mmCIF file of C-alpha atoms in Angstrom:
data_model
loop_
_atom_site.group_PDB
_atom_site.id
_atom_site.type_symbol
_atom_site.label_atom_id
_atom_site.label_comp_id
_atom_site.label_asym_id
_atom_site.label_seq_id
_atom_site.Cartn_x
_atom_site.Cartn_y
_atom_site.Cartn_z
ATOM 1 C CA UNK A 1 -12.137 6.793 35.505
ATOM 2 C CA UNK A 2 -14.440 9.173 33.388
ATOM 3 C CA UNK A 3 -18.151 10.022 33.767
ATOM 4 C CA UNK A 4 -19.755 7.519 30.911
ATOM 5 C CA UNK A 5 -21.308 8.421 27.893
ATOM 6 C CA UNK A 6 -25.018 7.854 26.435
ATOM 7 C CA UNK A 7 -26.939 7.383 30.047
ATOM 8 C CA UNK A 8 -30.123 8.736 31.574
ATOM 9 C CA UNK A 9 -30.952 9.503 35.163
ATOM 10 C CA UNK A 10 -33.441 7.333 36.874
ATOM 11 C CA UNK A 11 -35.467 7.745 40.533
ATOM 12 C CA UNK A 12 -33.855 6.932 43.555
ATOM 13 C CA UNK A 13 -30.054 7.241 42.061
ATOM 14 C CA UNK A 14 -30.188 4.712 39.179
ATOM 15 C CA UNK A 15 -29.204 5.509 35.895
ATOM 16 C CA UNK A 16 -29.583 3.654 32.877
ATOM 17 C CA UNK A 17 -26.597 3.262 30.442
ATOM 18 C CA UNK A 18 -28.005 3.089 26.550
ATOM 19 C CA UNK A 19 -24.521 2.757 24.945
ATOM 20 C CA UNK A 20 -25.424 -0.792 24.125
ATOM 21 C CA UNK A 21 -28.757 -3.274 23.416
ATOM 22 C CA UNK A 22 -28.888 -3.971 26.659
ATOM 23 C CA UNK A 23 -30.307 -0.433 28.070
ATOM 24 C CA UNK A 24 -28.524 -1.604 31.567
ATOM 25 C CA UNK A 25 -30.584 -0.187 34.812
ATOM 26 C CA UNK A 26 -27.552 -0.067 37.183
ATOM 27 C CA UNK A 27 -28.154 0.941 40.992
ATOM 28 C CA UNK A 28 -25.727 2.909 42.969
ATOM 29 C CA UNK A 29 -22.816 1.149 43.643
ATOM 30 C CA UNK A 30 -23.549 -1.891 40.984
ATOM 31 C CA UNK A 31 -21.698 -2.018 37.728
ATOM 32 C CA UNK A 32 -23.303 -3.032 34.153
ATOM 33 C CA UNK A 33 -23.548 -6.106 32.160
ATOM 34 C CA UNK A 34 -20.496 -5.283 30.958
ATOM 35 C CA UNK A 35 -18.423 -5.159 34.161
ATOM 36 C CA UNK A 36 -16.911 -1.731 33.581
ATOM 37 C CA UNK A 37 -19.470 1.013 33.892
ATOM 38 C CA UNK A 38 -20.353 1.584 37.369
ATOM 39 C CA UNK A 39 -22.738 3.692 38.960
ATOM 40 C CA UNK A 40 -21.670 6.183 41.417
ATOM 41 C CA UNK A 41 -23.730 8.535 43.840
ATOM 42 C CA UNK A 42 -26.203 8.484 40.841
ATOM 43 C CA UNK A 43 -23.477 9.154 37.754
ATOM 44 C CA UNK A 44 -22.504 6.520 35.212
ATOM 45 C CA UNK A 45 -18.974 6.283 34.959
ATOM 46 C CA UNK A 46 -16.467 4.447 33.246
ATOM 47 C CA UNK A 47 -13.741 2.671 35.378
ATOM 48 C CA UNK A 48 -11.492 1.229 32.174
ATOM 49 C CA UNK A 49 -10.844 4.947 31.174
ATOM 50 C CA UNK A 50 -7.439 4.747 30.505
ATOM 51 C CA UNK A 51 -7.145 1.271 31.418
ATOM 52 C CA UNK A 52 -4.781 -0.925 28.997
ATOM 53 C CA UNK A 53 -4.520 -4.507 29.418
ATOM 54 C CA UNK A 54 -2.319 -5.386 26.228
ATOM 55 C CA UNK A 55 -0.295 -3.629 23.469
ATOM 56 C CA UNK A 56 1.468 -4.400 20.446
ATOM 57 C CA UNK A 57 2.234 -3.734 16.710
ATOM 58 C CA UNK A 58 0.677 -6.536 15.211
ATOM 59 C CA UNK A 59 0.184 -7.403 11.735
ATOM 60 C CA UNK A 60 -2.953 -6.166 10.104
ATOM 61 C CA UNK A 61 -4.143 -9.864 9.204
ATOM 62 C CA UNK A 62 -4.184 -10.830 12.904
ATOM 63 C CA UNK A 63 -7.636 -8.886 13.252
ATOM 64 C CA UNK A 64 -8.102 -10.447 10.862
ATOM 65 C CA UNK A 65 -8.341 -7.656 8.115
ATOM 66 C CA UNK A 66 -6.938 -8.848 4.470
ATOM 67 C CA UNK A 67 -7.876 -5.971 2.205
ATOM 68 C CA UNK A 68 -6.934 -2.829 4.246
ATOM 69 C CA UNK A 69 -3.504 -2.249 4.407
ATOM 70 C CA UNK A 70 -2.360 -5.881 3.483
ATOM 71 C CA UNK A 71 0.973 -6.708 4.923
ATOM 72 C CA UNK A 72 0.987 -3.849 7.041
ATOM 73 C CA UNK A 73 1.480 -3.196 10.924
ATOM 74 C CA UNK A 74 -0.694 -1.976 13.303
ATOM 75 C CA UNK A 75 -0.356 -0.540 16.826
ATOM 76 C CA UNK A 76 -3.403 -2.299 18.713
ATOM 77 C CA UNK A 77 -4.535 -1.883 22.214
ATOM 78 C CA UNK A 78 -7.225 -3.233 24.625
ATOM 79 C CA UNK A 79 -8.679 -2.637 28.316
ATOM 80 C CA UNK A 80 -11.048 -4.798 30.269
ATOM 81 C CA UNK A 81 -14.908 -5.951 30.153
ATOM 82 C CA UNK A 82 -16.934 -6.992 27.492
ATOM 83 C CA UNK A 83 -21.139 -6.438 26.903
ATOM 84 C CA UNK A 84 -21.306 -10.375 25.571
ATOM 85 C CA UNK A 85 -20.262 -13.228 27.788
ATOM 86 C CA UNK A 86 -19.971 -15.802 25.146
ATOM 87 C CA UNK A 87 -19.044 -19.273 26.524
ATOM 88 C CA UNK A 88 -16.181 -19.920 23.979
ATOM 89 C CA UNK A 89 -14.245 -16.420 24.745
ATOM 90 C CA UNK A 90 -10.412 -16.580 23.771
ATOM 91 C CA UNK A 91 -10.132 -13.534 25.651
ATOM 92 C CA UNK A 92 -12.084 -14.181 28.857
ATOM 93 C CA UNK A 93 -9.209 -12.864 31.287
ATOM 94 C CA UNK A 94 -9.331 -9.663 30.425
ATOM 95 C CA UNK A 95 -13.378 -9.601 28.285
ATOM 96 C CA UNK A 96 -15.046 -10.990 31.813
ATOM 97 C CA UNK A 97 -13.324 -8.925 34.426
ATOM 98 C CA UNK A 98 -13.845 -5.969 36.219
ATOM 99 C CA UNK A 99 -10.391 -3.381 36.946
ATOM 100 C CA UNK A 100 -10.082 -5.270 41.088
ATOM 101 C CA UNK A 101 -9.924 -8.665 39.008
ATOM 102 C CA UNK A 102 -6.979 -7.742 36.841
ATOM 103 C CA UNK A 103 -3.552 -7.239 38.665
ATOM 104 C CA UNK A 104 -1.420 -6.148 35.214
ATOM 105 C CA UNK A 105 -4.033 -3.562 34.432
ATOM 106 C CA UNK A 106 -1.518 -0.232 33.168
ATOM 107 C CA UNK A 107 -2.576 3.859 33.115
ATOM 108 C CA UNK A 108 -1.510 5.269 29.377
ATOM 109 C CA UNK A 109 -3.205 8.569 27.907
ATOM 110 C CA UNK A 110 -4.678 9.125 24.912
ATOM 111 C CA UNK A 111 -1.551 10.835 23.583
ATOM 112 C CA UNK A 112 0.760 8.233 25.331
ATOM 113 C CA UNK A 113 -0.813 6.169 22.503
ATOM 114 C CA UNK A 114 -0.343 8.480 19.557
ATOM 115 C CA UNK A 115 3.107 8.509 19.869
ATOM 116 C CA UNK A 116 3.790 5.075 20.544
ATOM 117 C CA UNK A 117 1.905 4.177 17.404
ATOM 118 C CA UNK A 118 3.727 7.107 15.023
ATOM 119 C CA UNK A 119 7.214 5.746 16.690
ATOM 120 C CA UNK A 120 7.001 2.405 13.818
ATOM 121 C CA UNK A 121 7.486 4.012 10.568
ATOM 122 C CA UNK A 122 5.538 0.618 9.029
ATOM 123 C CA UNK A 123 2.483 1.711 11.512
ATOM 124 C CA UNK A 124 -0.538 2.371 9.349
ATOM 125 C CA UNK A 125 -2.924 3.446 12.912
ATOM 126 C CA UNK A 126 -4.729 1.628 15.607
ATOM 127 C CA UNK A 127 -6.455 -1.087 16.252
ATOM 128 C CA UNK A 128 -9.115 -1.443 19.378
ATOM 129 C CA UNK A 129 -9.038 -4.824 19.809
ATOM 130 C CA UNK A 130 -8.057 -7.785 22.228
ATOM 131 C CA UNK A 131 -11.500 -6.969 24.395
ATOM 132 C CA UNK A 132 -14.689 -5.144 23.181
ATOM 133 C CA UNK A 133 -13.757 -1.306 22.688
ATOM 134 C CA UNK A 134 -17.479 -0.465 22.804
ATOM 135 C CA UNK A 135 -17.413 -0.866 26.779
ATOM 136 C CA UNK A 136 -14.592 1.543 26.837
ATOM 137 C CA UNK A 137 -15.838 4.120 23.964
ATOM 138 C CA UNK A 138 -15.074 7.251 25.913
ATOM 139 C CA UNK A 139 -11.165 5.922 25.894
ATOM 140 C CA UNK A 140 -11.021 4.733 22.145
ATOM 141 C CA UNK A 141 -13.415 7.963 21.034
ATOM 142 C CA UNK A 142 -10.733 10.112 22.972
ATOM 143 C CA UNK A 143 -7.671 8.187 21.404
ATOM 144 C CA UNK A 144 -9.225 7.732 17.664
ATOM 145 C CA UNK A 145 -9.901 11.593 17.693
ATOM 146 C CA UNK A 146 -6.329 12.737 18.084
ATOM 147 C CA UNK A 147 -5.361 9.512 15.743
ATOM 148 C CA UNK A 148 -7.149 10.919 12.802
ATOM 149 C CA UNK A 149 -5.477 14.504 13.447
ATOM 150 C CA UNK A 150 -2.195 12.908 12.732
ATOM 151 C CA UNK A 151 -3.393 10.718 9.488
ATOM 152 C CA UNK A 152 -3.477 7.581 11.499
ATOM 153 C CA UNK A 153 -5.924 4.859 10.712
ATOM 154 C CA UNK A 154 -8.685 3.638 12.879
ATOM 155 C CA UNK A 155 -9.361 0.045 13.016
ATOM 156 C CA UNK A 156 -12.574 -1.255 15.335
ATOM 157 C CA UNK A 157 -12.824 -4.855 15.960
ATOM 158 C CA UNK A 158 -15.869 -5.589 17.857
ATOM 159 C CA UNK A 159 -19.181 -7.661 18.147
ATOM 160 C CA UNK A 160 -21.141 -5.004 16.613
ATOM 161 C CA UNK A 161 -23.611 -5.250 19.873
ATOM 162 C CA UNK A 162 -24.061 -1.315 20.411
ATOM 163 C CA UNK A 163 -27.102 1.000 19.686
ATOM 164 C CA UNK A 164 -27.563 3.359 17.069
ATOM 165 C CA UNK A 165 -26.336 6.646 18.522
ATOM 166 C CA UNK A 166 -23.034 5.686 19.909
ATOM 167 C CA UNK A 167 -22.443 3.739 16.610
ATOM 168 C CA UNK A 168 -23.309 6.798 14.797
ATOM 169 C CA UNK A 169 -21.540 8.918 16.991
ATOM 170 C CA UNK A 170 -18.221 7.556 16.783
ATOM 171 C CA UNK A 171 -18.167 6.848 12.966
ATOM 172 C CA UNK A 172 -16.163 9.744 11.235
ATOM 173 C CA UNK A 173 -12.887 8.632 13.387
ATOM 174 C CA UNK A 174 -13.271 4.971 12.656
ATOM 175 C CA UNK A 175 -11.841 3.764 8.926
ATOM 176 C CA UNK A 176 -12.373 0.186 9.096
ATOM 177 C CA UNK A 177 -14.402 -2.588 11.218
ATOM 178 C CA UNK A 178 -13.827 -6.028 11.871
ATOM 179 C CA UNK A 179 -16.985 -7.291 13.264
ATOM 180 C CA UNK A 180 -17.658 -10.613 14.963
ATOM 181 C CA UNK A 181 -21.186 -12.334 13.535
ATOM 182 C CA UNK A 182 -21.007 -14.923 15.527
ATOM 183 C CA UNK A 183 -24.115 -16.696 14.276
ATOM 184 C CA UNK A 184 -27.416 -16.076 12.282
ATOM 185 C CA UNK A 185 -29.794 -17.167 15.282
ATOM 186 C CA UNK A 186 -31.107 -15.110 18.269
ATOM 187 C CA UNK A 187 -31.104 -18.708 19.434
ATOM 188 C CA UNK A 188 -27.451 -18.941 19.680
ATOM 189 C CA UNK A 189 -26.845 -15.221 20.958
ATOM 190 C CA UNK A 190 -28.984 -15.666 23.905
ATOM 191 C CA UNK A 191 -27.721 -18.621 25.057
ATOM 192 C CA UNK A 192 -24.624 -18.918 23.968
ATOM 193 C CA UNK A 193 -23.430 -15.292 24.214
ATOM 194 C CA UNK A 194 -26.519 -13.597 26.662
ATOM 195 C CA UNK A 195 -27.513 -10.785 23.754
ATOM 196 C CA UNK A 196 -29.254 -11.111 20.594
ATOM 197 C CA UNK A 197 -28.840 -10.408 17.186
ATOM 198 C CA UNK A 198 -30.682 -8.365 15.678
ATOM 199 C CA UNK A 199 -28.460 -5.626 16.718
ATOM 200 C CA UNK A 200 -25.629 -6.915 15.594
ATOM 201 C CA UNK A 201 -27.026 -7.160 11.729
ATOM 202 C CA UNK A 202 -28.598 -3.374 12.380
ATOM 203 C CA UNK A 203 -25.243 -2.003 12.988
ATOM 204 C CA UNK A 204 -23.623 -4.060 9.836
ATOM 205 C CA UNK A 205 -26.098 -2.803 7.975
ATOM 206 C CA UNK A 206 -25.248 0.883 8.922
ATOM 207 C CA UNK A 207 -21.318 0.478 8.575
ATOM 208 C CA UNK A 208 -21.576 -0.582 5.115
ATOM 209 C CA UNK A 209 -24.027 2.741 4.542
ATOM 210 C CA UNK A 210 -22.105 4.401 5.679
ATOM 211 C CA UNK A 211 -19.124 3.700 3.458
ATOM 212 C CA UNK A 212 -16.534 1.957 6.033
ATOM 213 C CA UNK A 213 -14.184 -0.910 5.004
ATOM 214 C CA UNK A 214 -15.845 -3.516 6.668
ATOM 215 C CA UNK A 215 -14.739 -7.469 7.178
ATOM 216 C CA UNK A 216 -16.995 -9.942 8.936
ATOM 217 C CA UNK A 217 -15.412 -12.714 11.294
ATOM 218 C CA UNK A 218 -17.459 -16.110 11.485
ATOM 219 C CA UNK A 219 -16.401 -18.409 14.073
ATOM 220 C CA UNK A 220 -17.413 -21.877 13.228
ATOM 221 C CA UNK A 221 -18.681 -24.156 16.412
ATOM 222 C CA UNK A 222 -19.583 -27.625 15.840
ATOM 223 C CA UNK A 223 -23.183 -28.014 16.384
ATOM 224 C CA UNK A 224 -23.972 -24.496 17.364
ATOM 225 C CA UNK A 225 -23.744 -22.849 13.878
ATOM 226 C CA UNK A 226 -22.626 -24.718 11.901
ATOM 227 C CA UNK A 227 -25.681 -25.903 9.814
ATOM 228 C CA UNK A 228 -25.621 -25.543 6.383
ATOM 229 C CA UNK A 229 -28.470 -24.495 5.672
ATOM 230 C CA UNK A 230 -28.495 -21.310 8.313
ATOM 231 C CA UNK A 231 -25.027 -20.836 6.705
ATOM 232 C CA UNK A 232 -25.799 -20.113 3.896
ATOM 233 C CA UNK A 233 -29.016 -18.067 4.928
ATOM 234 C CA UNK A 234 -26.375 -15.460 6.551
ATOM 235 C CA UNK A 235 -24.204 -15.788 3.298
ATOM 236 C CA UNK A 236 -27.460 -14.607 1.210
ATOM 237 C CA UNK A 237 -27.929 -11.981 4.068
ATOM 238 C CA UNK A 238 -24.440 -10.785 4.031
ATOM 239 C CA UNK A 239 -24.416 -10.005 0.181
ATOM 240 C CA UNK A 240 -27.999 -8.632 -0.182
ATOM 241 C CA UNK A 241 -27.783 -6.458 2.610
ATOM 242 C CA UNK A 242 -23.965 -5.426 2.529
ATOM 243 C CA UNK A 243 -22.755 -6.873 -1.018
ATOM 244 C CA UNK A 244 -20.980 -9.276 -2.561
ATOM 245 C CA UNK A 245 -17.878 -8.030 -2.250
ATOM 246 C CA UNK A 246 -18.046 -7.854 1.565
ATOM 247 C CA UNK A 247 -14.710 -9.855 3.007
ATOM 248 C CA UNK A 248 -15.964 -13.152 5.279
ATOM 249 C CA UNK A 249 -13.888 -15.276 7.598
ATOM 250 C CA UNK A 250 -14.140 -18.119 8.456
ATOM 251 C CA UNK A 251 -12.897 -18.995 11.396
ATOM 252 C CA UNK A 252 -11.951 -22.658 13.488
ATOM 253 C CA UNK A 253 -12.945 -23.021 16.638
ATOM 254 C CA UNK A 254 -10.844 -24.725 19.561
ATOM 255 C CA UNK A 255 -12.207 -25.833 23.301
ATOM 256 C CA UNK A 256 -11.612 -22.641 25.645
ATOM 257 C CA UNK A 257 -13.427 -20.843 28.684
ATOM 258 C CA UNK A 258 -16.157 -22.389 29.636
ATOM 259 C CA UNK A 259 -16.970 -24.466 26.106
ATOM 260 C CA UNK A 260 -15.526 -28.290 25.670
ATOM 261 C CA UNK A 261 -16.655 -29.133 22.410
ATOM 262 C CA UNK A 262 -14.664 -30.232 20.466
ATOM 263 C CA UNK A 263 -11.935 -28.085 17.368
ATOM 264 C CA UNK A 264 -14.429 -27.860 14.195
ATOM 265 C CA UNK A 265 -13.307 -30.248 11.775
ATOM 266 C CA UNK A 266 -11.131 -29.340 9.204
ATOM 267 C CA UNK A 267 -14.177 -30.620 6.541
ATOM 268 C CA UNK A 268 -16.506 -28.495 8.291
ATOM 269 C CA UNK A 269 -14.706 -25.483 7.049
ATOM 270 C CA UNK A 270 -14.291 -26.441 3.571
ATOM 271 C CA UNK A 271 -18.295 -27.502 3.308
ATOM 272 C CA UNK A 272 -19.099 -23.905 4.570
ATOM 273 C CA UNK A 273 -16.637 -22.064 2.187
ATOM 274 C CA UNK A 274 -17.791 -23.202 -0.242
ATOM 275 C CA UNK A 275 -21.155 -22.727 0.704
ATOM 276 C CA UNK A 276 -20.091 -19.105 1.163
ATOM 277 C CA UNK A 277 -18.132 -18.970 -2.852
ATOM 278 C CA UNK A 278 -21.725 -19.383 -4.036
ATOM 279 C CA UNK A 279 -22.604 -15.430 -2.466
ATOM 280 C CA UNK A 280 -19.602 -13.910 -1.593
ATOM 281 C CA UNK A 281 -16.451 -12.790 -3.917
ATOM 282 C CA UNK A 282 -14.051 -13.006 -0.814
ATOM 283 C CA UNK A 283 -13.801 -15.774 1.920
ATOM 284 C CA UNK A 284 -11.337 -16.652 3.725
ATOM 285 C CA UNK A 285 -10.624 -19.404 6.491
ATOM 286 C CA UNK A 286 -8.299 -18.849 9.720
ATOM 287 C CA UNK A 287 -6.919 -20.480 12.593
ATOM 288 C CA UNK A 288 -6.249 -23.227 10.294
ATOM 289 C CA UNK A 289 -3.203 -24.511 8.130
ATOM 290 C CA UNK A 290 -4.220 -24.961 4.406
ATOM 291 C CA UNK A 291 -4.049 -23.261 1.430
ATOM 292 C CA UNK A 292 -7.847 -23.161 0.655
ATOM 293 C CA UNK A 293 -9.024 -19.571 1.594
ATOM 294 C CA UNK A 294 -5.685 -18.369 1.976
ATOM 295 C CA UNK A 295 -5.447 -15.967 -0.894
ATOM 296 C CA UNK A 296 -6.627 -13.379 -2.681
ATOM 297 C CA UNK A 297 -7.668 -13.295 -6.040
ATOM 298 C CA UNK A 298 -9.463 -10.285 -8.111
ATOM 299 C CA UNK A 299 -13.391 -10.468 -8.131
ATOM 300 C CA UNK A 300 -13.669 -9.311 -11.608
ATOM 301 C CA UNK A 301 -10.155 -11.196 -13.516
ATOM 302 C CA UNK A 302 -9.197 -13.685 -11.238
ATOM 303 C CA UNK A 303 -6.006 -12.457 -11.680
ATOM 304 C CA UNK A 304 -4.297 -13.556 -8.032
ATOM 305 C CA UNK A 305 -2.988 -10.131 -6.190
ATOM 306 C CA UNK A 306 -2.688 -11.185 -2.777
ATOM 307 C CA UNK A 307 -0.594 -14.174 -1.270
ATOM 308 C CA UNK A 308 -0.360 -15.181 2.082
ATOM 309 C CA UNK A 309 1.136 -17.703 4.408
ATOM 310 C CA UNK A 310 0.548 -17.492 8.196
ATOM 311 C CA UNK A 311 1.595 -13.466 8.540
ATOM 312 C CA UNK A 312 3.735 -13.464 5.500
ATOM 313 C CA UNK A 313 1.787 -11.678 3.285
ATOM 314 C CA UNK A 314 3.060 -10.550 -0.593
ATOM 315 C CA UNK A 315 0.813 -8.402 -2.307
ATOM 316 C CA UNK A 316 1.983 -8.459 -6.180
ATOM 317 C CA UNK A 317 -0.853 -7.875 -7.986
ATOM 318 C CA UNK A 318 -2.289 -4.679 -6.830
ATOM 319 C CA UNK A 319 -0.656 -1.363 -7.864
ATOM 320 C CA UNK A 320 -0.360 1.210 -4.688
ATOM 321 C CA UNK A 321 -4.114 2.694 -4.428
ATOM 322 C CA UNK A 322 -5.286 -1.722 -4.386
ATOM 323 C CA UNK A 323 -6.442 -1.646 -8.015
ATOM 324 C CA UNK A 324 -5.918 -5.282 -9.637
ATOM 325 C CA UNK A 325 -2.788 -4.355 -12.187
ATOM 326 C CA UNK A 326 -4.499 -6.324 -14.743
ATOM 327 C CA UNK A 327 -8.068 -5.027 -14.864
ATOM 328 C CA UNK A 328 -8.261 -2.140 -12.807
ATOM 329 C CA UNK A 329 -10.802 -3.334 -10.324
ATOM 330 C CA UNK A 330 -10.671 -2.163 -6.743
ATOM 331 C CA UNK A 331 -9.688 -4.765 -4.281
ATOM 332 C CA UNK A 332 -7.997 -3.005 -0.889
ATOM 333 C CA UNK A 333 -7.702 -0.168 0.361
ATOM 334 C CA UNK A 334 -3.846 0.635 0.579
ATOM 335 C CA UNK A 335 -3.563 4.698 0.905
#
């Protein structure tokens, strides 16, 4: 446990945490929104510091990330409690619980991490992943810090929900984000996720000002937001805002946590790609076998550099820096 980050002091003992949208006010004794940062005797603190729920070298494509480091491992970690509670969470044992609710909880130091991730020679960094790292930002912060000192990359996958400072803040350690739009309504955020959106597209906004690899993750729920026409709205959005070339997933949807509607239909995905082809230079569809969306060709030539199939990924036509071998154009970043 470590006193929190980015709070004020309120009367009577309350504090108010402003790490994310929400601006919690949190009363002695109760924890935030996020089910992690609890107030006690009138301090904020966090209560995942240190707190690991999973580890594992996984391959850089399971973020999903496919133009950073293609076919290339990555050490990723994750703790407990999320600042969303979407109703379709694939991670809702460890995103909605607090440390009491989670028996296989482990303690591992920043540095614990370092050299677990430097002892795979094919390791390019870390990933904070598997649960939001924004509710435990003191932890990654810590970790990413001595990570950069020893030339390891910093992957962030996350919902983007976090306010302007912290994301600001934390920026010079992180090399890469993988962020989660999960739909181009506040409609859908507050009901389907309790949080809104605007946020979300402020903080995209700065991350591709700021210079950071960035790939967007679109997770494709019948009825909910899947519409064509809102699609492709947040398409439009995505490359006048961020640019074409920004990387887009598209991602199936299957029944879990509290949601029962039914997988999105394999046509679903295929009408929104291509809805997506008509802005964007790179899309890509997941959690689904097929070969449309799969692979990566150059935006300028066409030439085809990347190919992939499940986690097998070949990358023949990009020279070492990610330049396309036949034109020269810059597709990933690979040093």
């Amino acid at each position: 446990m470590k006193e929190a980050s980015f709070y004020t002091h309120l009367e009577k003992d309350s504090v108010q945490c402003i790490l994310c949208p929400h601006n919690c006010h949190i009363n002695p004794g109760k924890r935030g929104s996020c089910h992690v940062r609890k107030n006690i005797g009138g301090k904020l603190f966090s209560e995942n510091y240190g707190m690991v729920s999973a580890i594992h070298f996984d391959p850089i494509e399971k973020k999903p990330m496919y133009h950073f480091f293609p076919g290339r491992t990555i050490y990723s970690i994750g703790s407990l409690g999320c600042n969303l509670h979407c109703s379709f969470c694939q991670n809702s044992e460890i995103s909605q619980s607090c440390i009491e609710e989670f028996s296989q909880i482990k303690d591992y130091s920043a540095i614990d991490h370092i050299r677990m991730a430097a002892s795979n020679p094919d390791n390019i960094g870390i990933a904070y992943t598997y649960n939001e790292p924004i509710v435990w930002y003191e932890y990654m912060n810590e970790i990413a810090l001595l990570a950069k000192e020893k030339q390891l990359k910093n992957v962030m996958v996350t919902n983007g929900f976090i306010n302007v400072n912290p994301l600001q803040e934390i920026m010079p350690v992180i090399d890469a984000y993988s962020v989660d739009l999960k739909a181009f309504t506040n409609d859908f955020y507050r009901k389907i996720t309790a949080s809104r959106l605007e946020p979300v597209r402020n903080a995209l906004k700065s991350i591709a000002m700021a210079g950071k690899h960035l790939e967007i993750t679109n997770l494709i729920i019948p009825t909910l937001n899947d519409d064509e026409k809102v699609f492709g709205e947040m398409c439009k959005w995505i490359r006048n805002e961020l640019g074409a070339d920004t990387i887009l997933h598209l991602s199936r949807y299957y029944p879990t946590y509290k949601m029962t509607i039914e997988g999105t239909p394999f046509a679903t995905l295929q009408k929104l790609y291509a809805v997506a082809m008509r802005y964007l230079d790179y899309v890509y569809l997941g959690n689904v076998a097929s070969t449309t969306g799969r692979d990566t060709a150059c935006n300028r030539c066409g030439n085809p550099v990347i190919r992939r199939d499940g986690y097998w990924t070949s990358v023949s036509g990009l020279d070492k820096t990610g330049h396309c071998v036949k034109c020269g154009n810059k597709v990933a970043i690979m040093e």
